[in-house]
Amino acid sequence: MTKINLSTLQAMKQRGEKIAMTTVYDACFAQVQTQAGVEVLLVGDSLGMVLQGNDSTVPVTIEQMVYHTRCVKQGAGNALILADMPFMGAATVEMCLSHCQQLMQAGAHIIKLEGDAWLAETIQQLARNGVPVCAHLGLTPQSVNVFGGYKVQGRSDVQAQTLLAAAQQLEEAGAAMLLVECIPAELTQKLTKRSKIPVIGIGAGPHCDGQVLVMHDLLGITPGKPARFVKNFMQGEESIASAFENYVKAVKEGSFPAAEHGFE
């Protein structure tokens, strides 16, 4: 795989080629996923749940995110590294700048921020300082206590229009990428058509420019009942590498996600 950067992803969007993204937390899996053709490695604060055993991502610290980003960097090869800003990590612009510096120096190429239109000022400041941002909209797991659980967002007309307006405002502020989680497929289609930057989805239907899954979900090893948008790519396979290769193939050819993985 040739070196992946933001220009690569933008070109993929323009020619309609799907982008494959997975979460990863260490060098070994980073190497396996990159060799399988995954273009973007997300060092996710989901590690708070799948590695630490917490019931949310809230307990994850910036120190932990920096550590895992540094580990992933060692095995990432030519893949693009996207690192999560942890809970309250962007509470002020100054705090966010400091945390982004640590994550970028650890190996991240782009930083993901959860929030809404209020992130616009922060994104402008980060862009001025050479920090690309992926804005995470829809179901933002760090706000689980505000939402009252992991619930689909954007189902009402008001919610849908608010999300579309926020996406446009954040793109105009300088966001380099959007990630939308657990929103109706029809809303995702509108958003992706309007956006000039790549839109990655999880539980957001097939109309995005790319897809992301938590690697533990992809491998079928997450305890409990899997989320609706999850598919076990390890089933019937003899190797972890094959599971990632099948995921990439399914994303590229458009067979994943299917209708049963999305929301109306």
Coordinates of C-alpha atoms in Angstrom, one line a residue:
M1 CA 0.0 0.0 0.0
T2 CA 1.3 3.4 -0.9
K3 CA 1.6 6.1 1.7
I4 CA -1.9 7.3 2.8
N5 CA -2.5 10.9 3.6
L6 CA -5.5 13.3 3.5
S7 CA -5.0 14.0 -0.2
T8 CA -5.2 10.3 -0.8
L9 CA -8.5 10.1 1.0
Q10 CA -9.9 13.1 -0.8
A11 CA -9.0 11.6 -4.1
M12 CA -10.7 8.3 -3.1
K13 CA -13.9 10.3 -2.3
Q14 CA -13.8 12.0 -5.7
R15 CA -13.5 8.8 -7.6
G16 CA -16.0 6.9 -5.5
E17 CA -13.5 4.4 -3.9
K18 CA -14.5 3.4 -0.4
I19 CA -12.2 4.0 2.5
A20 CA -11.6 1.2 5.0
M21 CA -10.9 2.1 8.6
T22 CA -10.6 0.0 11.8
T23 CA -9.7 0.7 15.4
V24 CA -6.3 -0.6 16.6
Y25 CA -4.3 -0.2 19.9
D26 CA -0.9 -1.8 19.4
A27 CA 1.9 -2.3 16.9
C28 CA 1.2 -6.0 16.1
F29 CA -2.4 -5.5 15.0
A30 CA -1.5 -2.2 13.3
Q31 CA 0.9 -4.2 11.0
V32 CA -1.7 -6.9 10.3
Q33 CA -4.4 -4.4 9.4
T34 CA -2.1 -2.3 7.2
Q35 CA -1.0 -5.4 5.3
A36 CA -4.7 -6.3 4.9
G37 CA -5.3 -3.0 3.1
V38 CA -6.8 -0.9 5.8
E39 CA -6.1 2.7 4.9
V40 CA -6.9 4.5 8.2
L41 CA -6.0 3.1 11.7
L42 CA -8.2 4.7 14.4
V43 CA -6.5 4.7 17.8
G44 CA -9.9 4.8 19.5
D45 CA -10.8 5.7 23.1
S46 CA -12.9 2.5 22.6
L47 CA -9.9 1.0 24.3
G48 CA -11.6 2.0 27.6
M49 CA -14.2 -0.7 26.9
V50 CA -12.5 -3.4 24.8
L51 CA -9.1 -3.3 26.6
Q52 CA -9.9 -1.9 30.1
G53 CA -13.3 -3.4 30.6
N54 CA -15.1 -0.1 31.4
D55 CA -18.8 0.4 30.5
S56 CA -18.0 3.6 28.6
T57 CA -15.1 5.6 27.0
V58 CA -15.2 8.3 29.7
P59 CA -12.4 6.9 32.0
V60 CA -9.8 7.0 29.2
T61 CA -7.0 9.6 29.8
I62 CA -4.8 11.6 27.4
E63 CA -1.7 9.7 28.8
Q64 CA -3.3 6.4 27.7
M65 CA -4.2 7.7 24.3
V66 CA -0.7 9.0 23.8
Y67 CA 0.8 5.6 24.8
H68 CA -1.4 3.6 22.4
T69 CA -0.9 6.0 19.6
R70 CA 2.9 5.6 20.0
C71 CA 2.5 1.8 20.0
V72 CA 0.4 1.9 16.8
K73 CA 2.9 4.1 15.1
Q74 CA 5.5 1.4 15.3
G75 CA 3.4 -1.0 13.1
A76 CA 1.3 1.3 11.0
G77 CA 3.5 1.3 7.9
N78 CA 1.9 3.5 5.2
A79 CA -1.5 3.8 6.9
L80 CA -2.9 7.1 8.1
I81 CA -3.2 7.2 11.9
L82 CA -6.3 8.9 13.4
A83 CA -6.2 9.4 17.2
D84 CA -9.2 10.1 19.5
M85 CA -9.2 13.0 21.8
P86 CA -10.4 11.6 25.2
F87 CA -13.3 12.8 27.3
M88 CA -13.1 16.5 28.2
G89 CA -9.8 16.7 26.3
A90 CA -11.1 19.6 24.2
A91 CA -12.9 21.4 27.0
T92 CA -10.9 24.6 26.2
V93 CA -8.9 25.5 23.1
E94 CA -5.7 25.7 25.1
M95 CA -6.2 22.3 26.6
C96 CA -7.0 20.8 23.2
L97 CA -3.9 22.4 21.6
S98 CA -1.7 20.8 24.3
H99 CA -3.3 17.4 23.9
C100 CA -3.1 17.5 20.1
Q101 CA 0.5 18.3 20.4
Q102 CA 1.1 15.2 22.5
L103 CA -0.9 12.9 20.2
M104 CA 0.7 14.3 17.0
Q105 CA 4.2 13.9 18.4
A106 CA 3.3 10.3 19.4
G107 CA 2.5 9.5 15.7
A108 CA -1.0 10.6 14.9
H109 CA -1.7 12.3 11.5
I110 CA -5.2 13.6 12.3
I111 CA -7.2 14.0 15.6
K112 CA -10.8 13.0 16.1
L113 CA -13.0 15.3 18.2
E114 CA -16.5 14.4 19.4
G115 CA -19.0 17.2 19.6
D116 CA -21.2 19.5 17.6
A117 CA -21.1 22.9 15.9
W118 CA -19.5 24.4 19.0
L119 CA -16.2 22.7 17.9
A120 CA -15.9 25.2 15.0
E121 CA -13.6 27.7 16.9
T122 CA -11.4 24.9 18.2
I123 CA -11.1 23.3 14.7
Q124 CA -10.1 26.7 13.3
Q125 CA -7.3 27.1 15.9
L126 CA -6.1 23.6 15.3
A127 CA -6.0 24.0 11.5
R128 CA -3.9 27.2 12.0
N129 CA -1.5 25.1 14.1
G130 CA -1.1 22.3 11.5
V131 CA -3.5 19.8 13.2
P132 CA -6.0 18.2 10.9
V133 CA -9.4 17.3 12.5
C134 CA -11.9 14.6 12.0
A135 CA -15.2 15.8 13.5
H136 CA -17.3 13.0 15.1
L137 CA -21.1 13.7 14.9
G138 CA -24.3 11.7 15.7
L139 CA -23.9 9.2 18.5
T140 CA -20.8 10.5 20.3
P141 CA -20.0 7.9 23.0
Q142 CA -18.3 10.4 25.3
S143 CA -21.8 12.0 25.7
V144 CA -23.5 8.7 26.6
N145 CA -24.6 10.2 30.0
V146 CA -26.3 13.1 28.2
F147 CA -28.0 10.9 25.7
G148 CA -29.2 8.5 28.4
G149 CA -27.6 5.5 26.6
Y150 CA -26.3 4.5 23.2
K151 CA -29.2 5.7 21.1
V152 CA -29.6 6.4 17.3
Q153 CA -29.4 10.2 16.6
G154 CA -30.9 12.3 13.9
R155 CA -34.2 10.5 13.5
S156 CA -36.4 13.6 13.8
D157 CA -36.5 16.4 11.2
V158 CA -35.1 18.8 13.8
Q159 CA -32.2 16.5 14.8
A160 CA -31.4 15.8 11.2
Q161 CA -31.3 19.5 10.2
T162 CA -29.2 20.3 13.2
L163 CA -26.7 17.6 12.3
L164 CA -26.5 18.7 8.7
A165 CA -26.0 22.3 9.7
A166 CA -23.3 21.3 12.2
A167 CA -21.5 19.2 9.6
Q168 CA -21.4 22.2 7.2
Q169 CA -20.2 24.6 9.9
L170 CA -17.4 22.3 11.0
E171 CA -16.3 21.6 7.4
E172 CA -16.2 25.4 6.8
A173 CA -14.2 25.8 10.0
G174 CA -11.5 23.5 8.5
A175 CA -12.4 19.9 9.4
A176 CA -10.6 17.5 7.1
M177 CA -12.9 14.6 7.7
L178 CA -16.3 13.7 9.2
L179 CA -17.2 10.5 11.1
V180 CA -20.9 9.9 11.7
E181 CA -22.2 7.2 14.1
C182 CA -25.6 5.6 14.4
I183 CA -27.7 8.0 12.3
P184 CA -30.3 7.0 9.7
A185 CA -28.9 5.9 6.3
E186 CA -31.0 8.5 4.4
L187 CA -29.5 11.3 6.5
T188 CA -26.0 9.9 5.9
Q189 CA -26.6 10.0 2.1
K190 CA -27.6 13.6 2.2
L191 CA -24.6 14.5 4.4
T192 CA -22.2 12.7 2.2
K193 CA -23.5 14.3 -1.0
R194 CA -23.2 17.8 0.6
S195 CA -19.8 17.3 2.1
K196 CA -16.6 18.0 0.1
I197 CA -14.5 16.1 2.7
P198 CA -14.6 12.4 3.3
V199 CA -17.4 11.0 5.4
I200 CA -16.8 7.8 7.4
G201 CA -19.7 5.9 8.9
I202 CA -20.4 3.4 11.6
G203 CA -23.9 2.3 12.0
A204 CA -24.8 5.0 9.4
G205 CA -25.6 3.0 6.3
P206 CA -23.8 2.3 3.0
H207 CA -23.7 5.8 1.5
C208 CA -20.6 7.1 3.3
D209 CA -17.2 7.5 1.7
G210 CA -15.9 4.8 4.0
Q211 CA -16.6 2.6 7.0
V212 CA -15.1 2.0 10.4
L213 CA -15.5 -0.9 12.9
V214 CA -14.0 -1.6 16.3
M215 CA -11.5 -4.4 15.6
H216 CA -12.9 -6.6 18.5
D217 CA -16.4 -6.4 16.9
L218 CA -15.0 -7.2 13.5
L219 CA -13.2 -10.3 15.0
G220 CA -16.3 -11.4 16.9
I221 CA -14.7 -11.3 20.3
T222 CA -16.7 -8.5 22.0
P223 CA -18.6 -9.8 25.0
G224 CA -22.4 -9.6 25.1
K225 CA -24.8 -9.0 22.3
P226 CA -23.2 -7.3 19.2
A227 CA -24.5 -4.0 18.1
R228 CA -26.8 -4.0 15.0
F229 CA -24.2 -2.4 12.8
V230 CA -21.5 -5.1 13.6
K231 CA -20.5 -8.0 11.4
N232 CA -18.2 -10.8 12.5
F233 CA -15.7 -11.2 9.7
M234 CA -13.8 -13.8 11.6
Q235 CA -16.6 -16.3 11.2
G236 CA -15.5 -19.1 8.9
E237 CA -12.0 -17.8 8.6
E238 CA -8.8 -19.6 9.8
S239 CA -6.7 -16.4 10.4
I240 CA -7.1 -12.9 11.8
A241 CA -5.4 -11.5 8.7
S242 CA -8.1 -13.1 6.5
A243 CA -10.8 -11.5 8.6
F244 CA -9.3 -8.0 8.0
E245 CA -8.8 -8.7 4.3
N246 CA -12.5 -9.8 4.0
Y247 CA -13.6 -6.6 5.8
V248 CA -11.6 -4.4 3.5
K249 CA -13.0 -6.3 0.5
A250 CA -16.6 -6.0 1.7
V251 CA -16.2 -2.3 2.3
K252 CA -14.6 -1.7 -1.1
E253 CA -17.2 -3.7 -3.1
G254 CA -20.1 -2.2 -1.1
S255 CA -21.4 -5.4 0.4
F256 CA -20.8 -4.1 3.9
P257 CA -22.7 -2.6 5.5
A258 CA -25.9 -4.2 4.2
A259 CA -29.4 -2.9 5.0
E260 CA -29.7 -4.9 8.2
H261 CA -26.7 -3.1 9.6
G262 CA -28.2 0.4 9.4
F263 CA -31.1 2.4 10.7
E264 CA -34.1 4.1 9.1

